[in-house]
XYZ file of C-alpha atoms in Angstrom:
710
model
C 0.000 0.000 0.000
C 1.436 3.376 -0.953
C 1.688 6.061 1.725
C -0.707 8.323 -0.183
C -3.324 5.565 -0.542
C -2.998 4.674 3.134
C -3.525 8.308 4.144
C -6.534 8.675 1.842
C -8.217 5.565 3.199
C -7.364 6.312 6.828
C -8.871 9.785 6.562
C -11.997 8.446 4.870
C -12.380 5.678 7.473
C -12.349 8.258 10.275
C -15.362 9.947 8.639
C -17.222 6.634 8.486
C -16.852 4.802 11.829
C -19.925 2.569 11.333
C -18.810 0.919 8.091
C -19.766 -2.729 7.604
C -16.249 -3.832 6.786
C -15.480 -6.266 3.978
C -12.536 -8.603 4.490
C -10.333 -9.750 1.630
C -9.320 -13.317 2.514
C -6.340 -14.748 0.618
C -6.022 -18.497 0.165
C -3.791 -20.528 -2.098
C -4.555 -23.500 -4.275
C -2.914 -25.531 -7.004
C -4.512 -25.008 -10.396
C -5.501 -28.131 -12.398
C -3.015 -29.623 -14.818
C 0.053 -28.681 -12.828
C -0.112 -25.041 -13.934
C 1.098 -23.768 -10.603
C 0.102 -22.110 -7.352
C -2.706 -19.555 -7.492
C -3.876 -16.878 -5.013
C -7.628 -16.492 -4.607
C -8.987 -13.381 -2.837
C -12.542 -13.705 -1.488
C -14.505 -10.581 -0.598
C -16.724 -11.241 2.425
C -18.307 -8.955 5.024
C -19.149 -11.858 7.359
C -22.909 -11.732 6.776
C -25.129 -13.863 4.565
C -26.358 -12.812 1.119
C -29.108 -10.602 2.597
C -26.383 -8.090 3.562
C -24.393 -7.663 0.345
C -20.675 -6.944 0.368
C -19.743 -3.282 -0.121
C -16.618 -1.137 -0.367
C -16.100 1.509 2.291
C -12.665 2.951 3.123
C -11.718 0.201 5.610
C -12.871 -2.433 3.108
C -10.692 -0.879 0.403
C -7.770 -0.889 2.837
C -8.318 -4.615 3.449
C -8.280 -5.335 -0.289
C -5.166 -3.180 -0.605
C -3.451 -5.216 2.108
C -4.396 -8.448 0.343
C -2.908 -7.047 -2.872
C 0.302 -6.186 -0.970
C 0.586 -9.857 -0.025
C -0.073 -11.329 -3.477
C 2.153 -8.725 -5.161
C 5.083 -9.902 -3.015
C 4.256 -13.509 -3.861
C 4.102 -12.666 -7.566
C 7.468 -10.904 -7.469
C 8.962 -13.895 -5.661
C 7.611 -16.243 -8.350
C 5.471 -18.073 -5.783
C 2.169 -17.684 -7.688
C 1.177 -17.762 -11.362
C -1.962 -15.668 -11.042
C -4.514 -13.979 -8.774
C -8.296 -14.445 -8.705
C -10.999 -12.346 -7.088
C -14.410 -13.680 -6.070
C -17.173 -13.099 -3.533
C -19.135 -14.871 -0.813
C -22.053 -17.147 -1.828
C -24.534 -15.391 -4.175
C -22.741 -12.020 -3.911
C -19.621 -10.767 -5.670
C -19.796 -7.136 -4.426
C -22.324 -4.345 -4.854
C -20.136 -1.267 -4.875
C -19.463 1.690 -2.623
C -21.148 1.838 0.765
C -23.656 4.666 0.260
C -24.027 5.204 4.010
C -20.493 6.557 3.987
C -21.141 8.815 0.993
C -24.075 10.412 2.866
C -21.723 11.540 5.644
C -19.289 13.463 3.431
C -19.310 17.244 3.910
C -16.231 18.435 2.008
C -15.273 18.237 -1.673
C -11.763 17.086 -0.746
C -13.167 14.132 1.213
C -15.386 13.194 -1.713
C -12.372 13.398 -4.016
C -10.481 11.056 -1.687
C -13.203 8.397 -2.106
C -12.653 8.334 -5.870
C -8.881 8.453 -5.654
C -8.763 5.764 -2.950
C -10.889 3.355 -4.996
C -8.805 3.929 -8.106
C -5.538 3.547 -6.234
C -6.556 0.117 -4.927
C -8.368 -1.266 -7.964
C -5.655 -0.192 -10.450
C -3.186 -2.476 -8.696
C -5.021 -5.500 -10.127
C -3.728 -4.599 -13.586
C -0.132 -4.179 -12.362
C 0.574 -7.222 -10.179
C 3.032 -8.799 -12.585
C 0.886 -11.939 -12.993
C -2.465 -12.346 -14.786
C -5.517 -11.395 -12.724
C -8.996 -12.904 -12.943
C -12.379 -11.737 -11.643
C -14.944 -14.463 -11.001
C -18.371 -12.792 -10.876
C -20.051 -15.528 -8.844
C -23.211 -13.559 -7.969
C -24.702 -10.083 -7.776
C -22.236 -7.409 -8.888
C -23.020 -3.716 -9.063
C -21.167 -0.449 -9.243
C -17.724 -0.805 -7.706
C -18.263 -4.568 -7.628
C -18.374 -4.560 -11.427
C -15.537 -2.044 -11.677
C -13.045 -3.947 -9.544
C -13.422 -6.825 -11.998
C -12.887 -4.523 -14.986
C -9.388 -3.808 -13.698
C -8.528 -7.514 -13.950
C -7.086 -9.080 -17.098
C -9.841 -11.707 -17.448
C -13.381 -12.222 -16.176
C -15.846 -15.096 -15.851
C -19.503 -14.806 -14.844
C -22.013 -17.209 -13.331
C -25.028 -18.206 -15.397
C -27.008 -17.719 -12.159
C -25.821 -14.146 -11.473
C -29.158 -12.382 -10.850
C -28.131 -8.737 -11.076
C -25.144 -7.088 -12.727
C -24.892 -3.430 -13.613
C -23.565 0.057 -13.131
C -26.465 1.861 -11.411
C -24.578 5.027 -10.505
C -26.286 7.328 -13.024
C -29.666 6.169 -11.709
C -28.646 7.416 -8.249
C -26.987 10.622 -9.443
C -23.337 9.508 -9.671
C -21.008 8.218 -12.392
C -19.220 4.863 -12.356
C -16.227 6.474 -10.712
C -13.784 3.647 -10.026
C -12.956 2.848 -13.637
C -16.331 2.062 -15.200
C -16.622 5.065 -17.520
C -13.049 4.760 -18.769
C -12.570 0.972 -18.864
C -15.919 -0.378 -20.063
C -16.041 1.409 -23.466
C -12.443 0.356 -24.073
C -13.439 -3.248 -23.342
C -16.774 -3.654 -25.155
C -17.033 -0.530 -27.311
C -18.703 2.802 -26.677
C -22.186 1.845 -27.844
C -22.499 -1.170 -25.560
C -20.973 0.825 -22.699
C -23.576 3.565 -23.205
C -26.287 0.911 -22.973
C -24.941 -0.373 -19.649
C -23.953 2.943 -18.043
C -26.654 5.291 -19.359
C -29.579 3.450 -20.931
C -29.979 0.669 -18.359
C -29.481 3.044 -15.440
C -32.085 5.509 -16.678
C -34.469 2.667 -17.528
C -35.441 2.150 -13.866
C -31.979 0.774 -13.055
C -32.289 -2.252 -15.334
C -29.893 -5.043 -14.388
C -28.156 -7.630 -16.551
C -28.235 -11.386 -15.957
C -25.135 -13.561 -16.196
C -25.638 -14.649 -19.834
C -26.088 -11.027 -20.952
C -22.831 -10.060 -19.246
C -21.077 -12.700 -21.337
C -22.884 -11.778 -24.564
C -21.870 -8.135 -24.171
C -18.223 -9.168 -23.865
C -17.799 -7.961 -20.287
C -16.996 -11.522 -19.221
C -14.769 -13.850 -21.232
C -16.509 -17.060 -20.127
C -19.875 -18.164 -18.738
C -20.303 -21.124 -16.363
C -23.173 -22.787 -14.495
C -23.770 -21.568 -10.962
C -23.538 -24.968 -9.230
C -19.805 -25.462 -9.829
C -18.964 -21.966 -11.030
C -15.719 -21.470 -9.151
C -14.406 -24.934 -10.023
C -15.138 -24.374 -13.724
C -13.618 -20.874 -13.579
C -10.404 -22.243 -12.104
C -10.198 -24.947 -14.796
C -10.698 -22.256 -17.427
C -8.042 -20.111 -15.725
C -5.573 -23.004 -15.895
C -6.291 -23.471 -19.606
C -5.745 -19.748 -20.250
C -2.451 -19.739 -18.356
C -1.272 -22.871 -20.210
C -2.132 -21.230 -23.543
C -4.788 -23.838 -24.355
C -7.452 -21.112 -24.468
C -6.766 -17.785 -26.098
C -9.132 -14.974 -25.159
C -9.755 -12.937 -28.286
C -11.670 -9.698 -27.923
C -13.096 -7.743 -30.862
C -11.264 -4.643 -31.984
C -12.897 -1.477 -30.661
C -14.214 0.979 -33.263
C -12.716 4.332 -32.278
C -13.944 6.261 -35.295
C -17.373 7.711 -35.976
C -19.171 4.854 -34.182
C -17.767 6.077 -30.861
C -19.127 9.601 -31.383
C -22.477 8.200 -32.510
C -22.694 6.134 -29.334
C -22.104 9.197 -27.166
C -24.723 11.117 -29.169
C -27.181 8.254 -28.612
C -26.455 8.401 -24.902
C -27.165 12.132 -24.832
C -30.463 11.580 -26.630
C -31.437 8.948 -24.039
C -30.475 11.290 -21.192
C -32.446 14.161 -22.724
C -35.518 11.948 -23.074
C -35.286 10.638 -19.516
C -34.088 13.583 -17.402
C -34.360 16.559 -19.794
C -31.097 17.993 -18.496
C -32.506 18.059 -14.945
C -29.807 15.831 -13.427
C -26.107 16.110 -14.333
C -24.865 12.546 -13.751
C -25.649 11.065 -17.181
C -24.004 13.988 -18.961
C -20.869 13.814 -16.815
C -20.610 10.083 -17.515
C -20.987 10.704 -21.254
C -18.213 13.322 -21.165
C -15.853 10.736 -19.671
C -16.931 8.063 -22.176
C -16.348 10.544 -25.015
C -12.843 11.313 -23.744
C -12.097 7.589 -23.252
C -11.957 7.285 -27.057
C -8.250 8.167 -26.817
C -7.589 5.136 -24.619
C -5.772 7.307 -22.052
C -6.879 5.520 -18.877
C -4.956 7.743 -16.478
C -6.778 10.839 -17.762
C -10.043 8.909 -17.661
C -9.551 7.926 -14.026
C -8.743 11.529 -13.071
C -11.918 12.694 -14.828
C -13.890 10.074 -12.906
C -12.414 11.305 -9.608
C -13.464 14.893 -10.307
C -16.940 13.982 -11.553
C -17.487 11.722 -8.557
C -16.471 14.431 -6.096
C -18.553 17.136 -7.796
C -21.642 14.931 -7.873
C -21.225 13.702 -4.276
C -21.398 17.349 -3.210
C -24.512 17.974 -5.321
C -28.163 17.906 -4.312
C -29.224 15.422 -6.976
C -26.990 12.660 -5.598
C -28.108 13.310 -2.016
C -31.716 13.149 -3.192
C -30.905 9.956 -5.078
C -29.450 8.259 -1.991
C -32.431 9.449 0.069
C -34.806 7.980 -2.528
C -32.806 4.738 -2.671
C -33.056 4.392 1.109
C -36.802 5.022 1.001
C -37.314 2.273 -1.560
C -34.885 -0.184 0.012
C -35.570 0.409 3.712
C -38.656 2.459 4.554
C -40.718 0.522 2.005
C -39.938 -2.701 3.881
C -41.124 -1.301 7.232
C -44.299 0.708 6.513
C -44.853 3.492 9.040
C -47.949 2.909 11.174
C -48.625 -0.672 10.045
C -50.140 -2.868 12.812
C -48.303 -5.845 14.282
C -48.040 -8.450 11.534
C -49.031 -11.197 13.980
C -52.608 -9.837 13.797
C -52.887 -10.676 10.092
C -55.253 -13.468 9.125
C -54.401 -16.033 6.416
C -55.800 -15.465 2.927
C -56.584 -18.710 1.097
C -59.071 -17.388 -1.472
C -59.591 -13.992 -3.120
C -62.756 -12.552 -4.615
C -62.794 -9.692 -7.119
C -65.909 -7.696 -7.937
C -65.638 -6.540 -11.528
C -63.982 -8.147 -14.528
C -62.772 -5.111 -16.467
C -59.157 -4.303 -17.247
C -58.169 -3.204 -13.731
C -59.988 -6.140 -12.102
C -58.364 -8.571 -14.555
C -54.917 -7.145 -13.818
C -55.605 -7.623 -10.112
C -56.721 -11.223 -10.688
C -53.465 -11.921 -12.514
C -51.418 -10.389 -9.708
C -53.223 -12.187 -6.884
C -53.066 -15.554 -8.632
C -49.393 -15.253 -9.494
C -48.156 -13.921 -6.157
C -50.508 -15.581 -3.655
C -51.110 -18.772 -5.662
C -54.605 -19.120 -4.186
C -57.981 -19.428 -5.957
C -59.187 -16.114 -7.400
C -62.771 -15.682 -8.574
C -64.060 -12.769 -10.684
C -67.683 -11.643 -10.732
C -69.512 -9.113 -12.905
C -73.000 -8.256 -14.161
C -73.041 -10.643 -17.130
C -71.280 -13.804 -18.332
C -69.647 -12.104 -21.314
C -67.736 -9.702 -19.054
C -66.729 -12.471 -16.677
C -65.488 -14.650 -19.530
C -63.549 -11.732 -20.993
C -61.856 -11.054 -17.649
C -60.849 -14.689 -17.132
C -59.640 -14.906 -20.746
C -57.422 -11.837 -20.199
C -55.698 -13.529 -17.259
C -55.195 -16.761 -19.205
C -53.680 -14.803 -22.115
C -51.277 -13.036 -19.760
C -50.206 -16.374 -18.306
C -49.612 -17.670 -21.844
C -47.354 -14.660 -22.459
C -45.312 -15.580 -19.377
C -45.023 -19.110 -20.724
C -43.803 -17.880 -24.120
C -41.179 -15.690 -22.423
C -39.989 -18.621 -20.331
C -41.014 -16.911 -17.079
C -43.111 -19.941 -16.073
C -43.091 -23.571 -17.246
C -46.107 -25.416 -18.638
C -47.033 -26.982 -15.289
C -46.945 -23.618 -13.528
C -48.965 -22.002 -16.322
C -51.636 -24.708 -16.075
C -51.750 -24.351 -12.297
C -52.105 -20.558 -12.433
C -54.873 -20.782 -15.030
C -56.777 -23.263 -12.884
C -56.716 -20.794 -9.983
C -58.590 -18.048 -11.849
C -62.296 -18.589 -12.454
C -65.415 -16.493 -12.943
C -68.958 -16.558 -11.586
C -72.153 -14.503 -11.695
C -73.191 -15.756 -8.263
C -71.467 -13.798 -5.481
C -72.993 -15.999 -2.786
C -71.337 -19.112 -4.173
C -68.154 -17.422 -5.351
C -67.356 -15.556 -2.135
C -68.745 -17.932 0.521
C -65.235 -19.049 1.493
C -63.231 -15.979 0.421
C -60.906 -14.384 2.963
C -60.255 -11.205 0.984
C -62.660 -9.534 -1.473
C -61.726 -6.428 -3.451
C -64.010 -4.342 -5.633
C -62.683 -2.684 -8.785
C -65.735 -1.078 -10.385
C -66.604 2.424 -11.570
C -65.924 5.331 -9.174
C -69.508 5.810 -8.024
C -70.181 5.882 -4.268
C -73.720 4.453 -4.356
C -72.588 1.592 -6.615
C -69.679 0.700 -4.330
C -71.915 0.843 -1.240
C -74.429 -1.463 -2.925
C -71.679 -3.942 -3.870
C -70.228 -3.984 -0.353
C -73.672 -4.624 1.124
C -74.125 -7.589 -1.234
C -70.665 -8.947 -0.462
C -70.982 -8.515 3.309
C -74.115 -10.675 3.258
C -72.302 -13.697 1.770
C -68.666 -13.657 2.937
C -67.310 -15.236 6.151
C -67.180 -13.020 9.258
C -63.392 -12.739 9.099
C -63.202 -11.689 5.438
C -61.565 -8.353 4.623
C -63.478 -6.104 2.223
C -61.144 -3.942 0.144
C -61.777 -1.146 -2.330
C -59.532 -0.051 -5.169
C -61.046 3.438 -5.133
C -58.684 6.179 -6.277
C -60.391 9.123 -4.611
C -63.641 8.291 -2.791
C -64.093 8.137 0.982
C -63.557 4.604 2.282
C -65.300 5.572 5.541
C -68.431 6.628 3.682
C -68.260 3.486 1.564
C -68.276 1.342 4.722
C -70.777 3.460 6.654
C -73.883 1.405 5.848
C -72.364 -1.987 6.652
C -72.945 -4.042 9.788
C -69.176 -4.500 10.125
C -67.417 -1.410 8.758
C -64.320 -2.363 10.758
C -63.242 -4.878 8.097
C -63.178 -2.408 5.187
C -59.836 -1.076 3.919
C -58.719 0.982 0.963
C -56.378 -0.966 -1.308
C -55.455 1.468 -4.054
C -53.294 0.100 -6.884
C -51.684 2.100 -9.671
C -51.934 1.398 -13.357
C -50.294 -0.591 -14.880
C -50.624 -2.900 -11.862
C -47.752 -5.178 -12.907
C -45.308 -2.264 -13.241
C -45.947 0.337 -10.528
C -45.023 -0.964 -7.047
C -47.120 1.366 -4.887
C -50.167 0.250 -2.943
C -51.871 2.958 -0.884
C -53.496 1.171 2.060
C -56.257 3.334 3.492
C -57.410 3.098 7.086
C -61.028 4.232 7.356
C -62.447 5.591 10.616
C -63.587 2.169 11.870
C -61.031 -0.167 10.226
C -59.691 -2.540 12.880
C -56.081 -3.617 13.337
C -56.645 -7.210 12.225
C -58.140 -6.169 8.874
C -55.398 -3.599 8.359
C -52.674 -6.100 9.287
C -54.164 -8.592 6.829
C -54.096 -5.928 4.114
C -50.407 -5.233 4.777
C -49.636 -8.959 4.800
C -51.353 -9.388 1.432
C -49.486 -6.362 0.056
C -46.171 -7.930 1.086
C -47.111 -11.212 -0.602
C -48.006 -9.238 -3.727
C -44.483 -7.702 -3.567
C -45.939 -4.223 -3.430
C -44.661 -1.138 -1.617
C -47.412 -0.486 0.920
C -47.867 2.966 2.457
C -50.471 3.608 5.161
C -52.617 6.630 4.319
C -55.463 8.356 6.093
C -58.932 8.283 4.521
C -58.622 11.704 2.875
C -59.798 12.762 -0.602
C -57.635 11.160 -3.341
C -55.143 9.965 -0.677
C -51.552 10.863 -1.717
C -50.475 10.402 -5.331
C -53.711 11.446 -7.020
C -54.035 14.438 -4.736
C -50.543 15.714 -5.594
C -50.879 14.949 -9.309
C -54.342 16.510 -9.532
C -53.186 19.676 -7.775
C -50.205 20.242 -10.040
C -52.077 19.162 -13.183
C -54.907 21.495 -12.181
C -52.511 24.443 -12.127
C -51.218 23.563 -15.604
C -54.773 23.252 -16.960
C -55.757 26.524 -15.280
C -52.899 28.297 -17.040
C -54.126 26.865 -20.364
C -57.718 27.915 -19.611
C -56.450 31.432 -18.887
C -54.704 31.678 -22.250
C -51.254 30.068 -21.997
C -50.500 28.086 -25.177
C -50.744 24.327 -24.570
C -47.164 23.643 -25.702
C -45.786 26.312 -23.327
C -47.723 24.960 -20.346
C -46.782 21.389 -21.223
C -43.041 22.197 -21.338
C -43.111 24.059 -18.032
C -42.214 21.078 -15.827
C -39.508 19.703 -18.159
C -36.627 20.996 -15.970
C -37.723 18.597 -13.225
C -37.060 15.553 -15.404
C -40.447 13.975 -14.679
C -41.243 10.734 -16.540
C -43.831 12.465 -18.734
C -45.187 15.930 -19.443
C -48.486 17.077 -17.869
C -50.541 16.567 -21.033
C -49.071 13.103 -21.680
C -49.853 12.246 -18.045
C -53.418 13.460 -18.581
C -53.735 11.182 -21.608
C -52.320 8.221 -19.675
C -54.713 8.693 -16.755
C -57.569 9.381 -19.157
C -59.373 12.735 -19.363
C -62.559 11.219 -17.902
C -60.775 9.798 -14.846
C -58.786 13.011 -14.321
C -61.983 15.060 -14.598
C -63.757 12.816 -12.090
C -60.911 13.005 -9.538
C -60.628 16.784 -9.914
C -64.392 16.984 -9.292
C -64.046 14.914 -6.115
C -61.229 17.138 -4.860
C -63.065 20.313 -5.877
C -65.970 19.215 -3.705
C -63.593 18.621 -0.760
C -61.293 21.616 -1.266
C -63.014 24.128 -3.591
C -60.507 26.892 -2.843
C -57.525 24.890 -4.178
C -58.885 22.415 -6.715
C -60.694 23.739 -9.760
C -62.555 21.888 -12.472
C -61.411 22.784 -15.977
C -64.321 23.524 -18.274
C -62.079 22.770 -21.243
C -61.305 19.329 -19.799
C -65.032 18.828 -19.272
C -65.681 19.581 -22.944
C -62.968 17.104 -23.973
C -64.591 14.393 -21.845
C -68.063 15.249 -23.175
C -66.772 14.945 -26.737
C -65.378 11.491 -25.934
C -61.771 12.461 -26.733
C -59.062 10.386 -25.052
C -56.047 12.197 -26.520
C -55.205 15.878 -26.671
C -52.240 15.364 -28.985
C -52.427 13.806 -32.438
C -51.516 10.137 -31.833
C -48.253 9.040 -33.447
C -47.024 12.536 -34.373
C -43.244 12.971 -34.295
C -43.514 15.865 -31.843
C -46.477 16.883 -29.665
C -49.163 18.385 -31.878
C -52.529 19.456 -30.489
C -55.454 17.633 -32.089
C -57.402 20.250 -34.155
C -60.685 18.791 -32.858
C -59.529 19.294 -29.281
C -58.245 22.774 -30.068
C -61.692 23.651 -31.462
C -63.247 22.716 -28.112
C -61.004 25.075 -26.127
C -62.352 28.355 -24.809
C -59.541 30.363 -23.241
C -58.776 33.761 -21.802
C -56.039 36.137 -22.914
C -53.514 35.770 -20.067
C -50.497 33.906 -21.409
C -47.896 32.853 -18.841
C -44.270 31.918 -19.549
C -42.908 28.432 -18.857
C -41.201 29.785 -15.740
C -44.437 31.299 -14.438
C -46.387 28.076 -15.000
C -43.623 26.073 -13.324
C -43.500 28.385 -10.303
C -47.268 28.221 -9.922
C -47.302 24.404 -10.171
C -44.394 23.922 -7.735
C -45.872 26.319 -5.193
C -49.144 24.391 -5.428
C -47.385 21.052 -4.860
C -45.521 22.451 -1.839
C -48.724 23.863 -0.347
C -50.560 20.573 -0.854
C -47.771 18.478 0.642
C -47.681 20.753 3.700
C -51.468 20.485 4.131
C -51.359 16.697 3.763
C -48.728 16.479 6.491
C -50.682 18.839 8.738
C -53.797 16.695 8.202
C -51.899 13.504 9.037
C -52.610 11.878 5.649
C -49.261 10.090 6.078
C -46.765 9.865 8.931
C -43.965 11.940 7.389
C -42.798 13.730 4.243
C -40.768 10.605 3.470
C -44.010 8.696 2.849
C -45.205 11.251 0.294
C -41.856 10.968 -1.489
C -42.031 7.168 -1.417
C -45.539 7.312 -2.889
C -44.498 9.593 -5.753
C -41.422 7.475 -6.565
C -43.225 4.125 -6.555
C -46.707 5.213 -7.662
C -45.975 7.960 -10.192
C -42.416 7.108 -11.256
C -41.036 10.459 -10.087
C -37.254 10.319 -10.350
C -34.668 9.617 -7.708
C -32.842 12.894 -8.435
C -35.892 14.746 -7.074
C -35.966 12.432 -4.061
C -39.659 12.090 -4.806
C -40.393 15.811 -4.492
C -39.737 17.318 -1.042
C -35.902 17.339 -1.324
C -36.225 19.200 -4.630
C -38.703 21.694 -3.165
C -36.289 22.298 -0.275
C -33.261 22.563 -2.585
C -34.913 25.086 -4.901
C -36.299 27.231 -2.087
C -39.896 26.463 -3.047
C -40.770 24.995 0.362
C -39.879 28.162 2.237
C -41.383 30.451 -0.404
C -44.705 28.605 -0.473
C -45.018 27.266 3.081
C -42.536 29.185 5.225
C -40.256 26.261 6.074
C -38.413 23.223 4.753
C -39.909 19.738 4.676
C -36.702 17.939 5.669
C -33.947 18.818 8.107
C -30.679 20.043 6.524
C -28.470 17.005 5.886
C -31.458 14.796 5.043
C -31.351 14.465 1.233
C -28.814 17.297 1.197
C -25.136 17.852 2.041
C -24.720 17.962 5.852
C -23.855 21.400 7.228
C-alpha cells in the first residue's frame, strides 16, 4: 500500500466509523493440470447474502493489504496468477452509500474516488495475470473492480449485474466510464452505463454479461468457481486464447455518445447532471488514455457527491430499500389473518390485472364476478392470455402455467363465489352508491373474518363502509396502473377499520411484492391528490390563455417521466376530470374543475395530442373545443405556480396527518408515479430550490437529510 493511498483511506475511514467492513481473505490452491500455485482473494463482510458486500474505506484498505501480499508472492515467483471472487450469491455491490451520505467536504469526496482507483488499479499491475470471477450479484464498484482484472468469468445464475450510478446521481467512478467502453465498445458501454441506469436501473443477468463481452466465459452456478479455475488453468497454459473484438474508435464512438445524450435528454431533460458527466468521460475515453479517464472520474465523482441530486438519489434509494420494507404505522403483523381465497368484484381491465397479480403472487384461488357472463369470460380470458405470455417468455413452465390458469375462475353468483373468500376487493366504476351497494351484497355472503377492500382512487372509504354491519373490516387498497409495473399500494385506514383487517391488508401487500404505504382516509389519498393539484394548475394556465405547448413544457426541468398533457392522456381525461371533481368538492378553494377538460370528456376524446405525431401536436378537434382567456404565462411562471401548489398541498397533507412523514409522500411519488430519484420524490427538490420556504414558510426535511450535511 502506498503512503498516499494509506492516508486517503485512513482519513476516509475516520469519517465513516460505522462501516460494515469487507474482508479480503487470501487463500492458495494448485490449479488443475500442474499449472502452478494460485492466489484467490474472497470478498466477504461476514454476513449472509441478505447483507451484500460493499466497499467503504476500511474495506478498500483490506483489499489493498491483500494485494500487498499477493504482489510480493508474484514478485517472488510463488504464484502464477490472482483471482478475485465473492461470498455465496454475492460478488460485491459497490461503494457503501451510508459513507457517501456523511461526506461534507469536496476534498473528502475526491479522496473516495482516488482511494478506490488507487486500490483497484493495482489488479492490472501485479506482474501476474488477474482474474475476476463474478459468482453472484455485482453492481457499481463490484463490477468495476473486476474490470481492472485481465480476465473475467460470470455465473449463469448471477441475478443482477450493472452500473447503477447514473440512476442514483453519480457516475461509475472507479474505472467504469473509462474501462468499459475500451473493453466492449462505446455503444455497448452507453447501454450499460446510461440506458440501463435511466431505464429504472435495469440489471443484466449472467448470460447477458457474457454476450456483451464484459466476461470472457460463462459457467453454471452450481460449480462456477471450479469451472472458472479450470478455465483459468487453460488460459495460463495457452490452451485457451481470449480474443476480444477490436474497438471501433472512429465515428461509431461519437455516434454512441450522441445516442447516450439523446437517451439522457428523453429521460431527465437535463434536470440531473450525472448522465451527462458520464458521457463526457466516455467521449474522452476514445483516446484510450486511462490515467486521464480515471482523473476525470475522480473529479466527476467528487462534484456529484457534493450535489443535491446525488443526495436526493441516496435518500430515494433508502426510502425504496428500507422504509418501504417497514411501513410506518402498520399494525403488528401477527394480527394478520391467512388469505386462502380472493374474490374480485368486476372483470374489467383493472380487475383482470388484479386477478393476474393475486393468482401469481398468492397462488390461491381467485374468482371474478360481474354483471353478465360475457364480461366475466372476458376477464378470465385476459388472465389466461397473460399467463400464456409468461409461458412464451420462459417466465413460467407449462405446469406452472396450467396451475395458475386453474386458480382463476369467474362466476355470476357472489354468494357461491365468495362464501369461502378471505379477501374480497371491488374494482368497479368510481360511483359511491354503486360501491356501497356492492359492499352490502358482499358482506351478506362472505365469512365473518373476510376483509373487504376497495380499489377506489379518490372516494371516501369511511363513507363506503358506513352502511355496513361491520365497517371495521373495510380497507382501501389502491393500486396504480399498470398494476404489474408500478409498485405502490396505498393502504387506506377508514375511521372504523380494525387492526386485524389492516394487518391482513399489509400482509397481502407484502405477498403481492408491493410497496405499501399507510394513508389516512382523505380525498384522493396521496399520489392522485398531488398529481391533480399540479395538473390542475397547468390546466388553469391553459384555460387562462397560456398556449398548450408552453404549459406542457413548463415542468420539463424537473425531469419527470412524462409531461403534464401526456400524463393526462395516460390517466384518461374522464378519470382526471372525475378526480378533480371529487377534490373540488372537498377543497373548492384549491382544486378547480377545468371547463375545457369537461368539454374534452363530453366529446369522448381520449387524446389531446395527435396520436403518433413525431412531436407533440394538439389535435385540431380538441383545439376547437377550447375556450380560453387572454392571459399567457411563460414556462417559468407556470412552473413556479405548479411547484408552489405542490408544496402547499404536501404541507397540508402532512398537517392533516394523511401520512406519517414527508418521506411517505416521497415514497408514494417514486413508486406510484415514477417520479425520479434525483428529485428524491419531491420534497428534497422543493427544499433545494427554495420552493418549500417560499410557499409554506419552512423546509420539509432537516438540513443534511437528502442534502449535504452542514
